[in-house]
Amino acid sequence: GENVEQHPSTLSVQEGDSAVIKCTYSDSASNYFPWYKQELGKRPQLIIDIRSNVGEKKDQRIAVTLNKTAKHFSLHITETQPEDSAVYFCAARPADSSYKLIFGSGTRLLVRP
Amino acid sequence: GAGVSQSPSNKVTEKGKDVELRCDPISGHTALYWYRQRLGQGLEFLIYFQGNSAPDKSGLPSDRFSAERTGESVSTLTIQRTQQEDSAVYLCASRFSGWGTDTQYFGPGTRLTVL
């Protein structure tokens, strides 16, 4: 079955710097890749997603890139702000399921003021 | 409108007791998921409900775990004879089923502590 690995587990950046979180997946036919943000003590919320027919997607300061050949996708946050501090989870939807998401283990991002 | 709600928010129980966790999905969301989130780890899929179809129970870790959902309404996750390794946050999520609607909306979770 699908397996998703996420790196790094923790990331500390200075406010204003960029942050990059990477995920690799095992099922080459996976077709949907969302990113969820979970602030401390709060519920996970979708921040951006990408489908397998697209290589990059941007939404203001965040972007996601997908490399299907290498089976990895990355979250990019530019001009980081303290409110970006949270745990970020990547996920992949395997081809044999229209509904199941396999999540990575999460990255704790700390943005230092 | 109201989001996904879960109750209780916290539950402390003794080893061997049964617990029941509740999830109220967003109205109109036919798809409902349960996940387990152990401390410092990712979201582990437990079970999926879609309308009146047979649920996907492939993520339930043992026969001590069960879940029910009546139609498109409330769901309950039951853990029998709880063990210490069951301690985790249990998250529920719901989703509207339709073309291009992949976003899962999560509840606040139930933090279960088994002593």
Coordinates of C-alpha atoms in Angstrom, one line a residue, chain A residues 11-92:
Chain A
L11 CA 12.1 23.0 11.3
S12 CA 13.1 26.3 12.9
V13 CA 13.4 29.4 10.7
Q14 CA 13.8 33.1 11.3
E15 CA 10.8 35.3 10.6
G16 CA 10.9 36.4 7.0
D17 CA 12.9 33.4 5.8
S18 CA 11.5 30.6 3.6
A19 CA 10.5 27.2 4.8
V20 CA 10.4 24.0 2.8
I21 CA 8.9 20.7 3.8
K22 CA 9.3 17.6 1.7
C23 CA 7.3 14.4 1.3
T24 CA 7.9 11.3 -0.7
Y25 CA 5.3 8.7 -1.6
S26 CA 5.6 5.1 -2.8
D27 CA 2.5 4.6 -5.0
S28 CA 3.4 6.1 -8.4
A29 CA -0.3 6.2 -9.3
S30 CA -1.3 8.4 -6.3
N31 CA -3.3 11.3 -7.7
Y32 CA -4.0 13.9 -5.0
F33 CA -1.7 15.5 -2.5
P34 CA -3.1 17.9 0.2
W35 CA -1.3 19.7 2.9
Y36 CA -2.9 20.3 6.3
K37 CA -1.9 22.7 9.0
Q38 CA -2.5 22.0 12.7
E39 CA -1.9 24.8 15.1
L40 CA -1.3 23.9 18.7
G41 CA -4.4 22.5 20.3
K42 CA -6.5 23.0 17.2
R43 CA -7.9 20.9 14.4
P44 CA -6.0 20.2 11.1
Q45 CA -7.1 22.5 8.3
L46 CA -6.4 22.2 4.6
I47 CA -4.1 24.9 3.4
I48 CA -3.3 23.8 -0.2
D49 CA -3.5 20.8 -2.4
I50 CA -2.3 19.6 -5.8
R51 CA -3.5 17.0 -8.2
S52 CA -1.2 14.7 -10.3
N53 CA -1.9 16.5 -13.5
V54 CA -0.3 19.7 -12.2
G55 CA 3.3 20.4 -11.3
E56 CA 3.0 23.5 -9.1
K57 CA 0.3 25.5 -7.4
K58 CA 0.6 28.7 -5.5
D59 CA -1.6 30.6 -3.1
Q60 CA -0.2 33.8 -1.8
R61 CA 2.8 32.9 0.4
I62 CA 2.5 29.1 0.1
A63 CA 3.2 26.9 -2.9
V64 CA 3.3 23.2 -3.5
T65 CA 5.4 21.4 -6.1
L66 CA 5.0 17.9 -7.4
N67 CA 7.6 15.7 -9.1
K68 CA 5.9 12.6 -10.2
T69 CA 9.0 11.0 -11.6
A70 CA 10.8 11.2 -8.3
K71 CA 7.5 10.6 -6.4
H72 CA 7.9 13.6 -4.1
F73 CA 6.1 16.8 -3.4
S74 CA 7.1 19.8 -1.3
L75 CA 5.4 22.7 0.6
H76 CA 7.1 26.1 0.3
I77 CA 6.3 28.9 2.6
T78 CA 7.9 32.3 1.8
E79 CA 8.2 35.3 4.1
T80 CA 7.4 33.3 7.1
Q81 CA 5.5 34.8 10.0
P82 CA 5.1 33.7 13.6
E83 CA 1.5 32.7 12.9
D84 CA 2.9 30.1 10.4
S85 CA 4.2 28.2 13.4
A86 CA 2.3 24.9 13.5
V87 CA 2.5 21.2 12.6
Y88 CA 2.2 20.6 8.8
F89 CA 1.0 17.2 7.5
C90 CA 1.3 16.1 3.9
A91 CA -0.9 13.3 2.5
A92 CA -1.3 11.3 -0.6

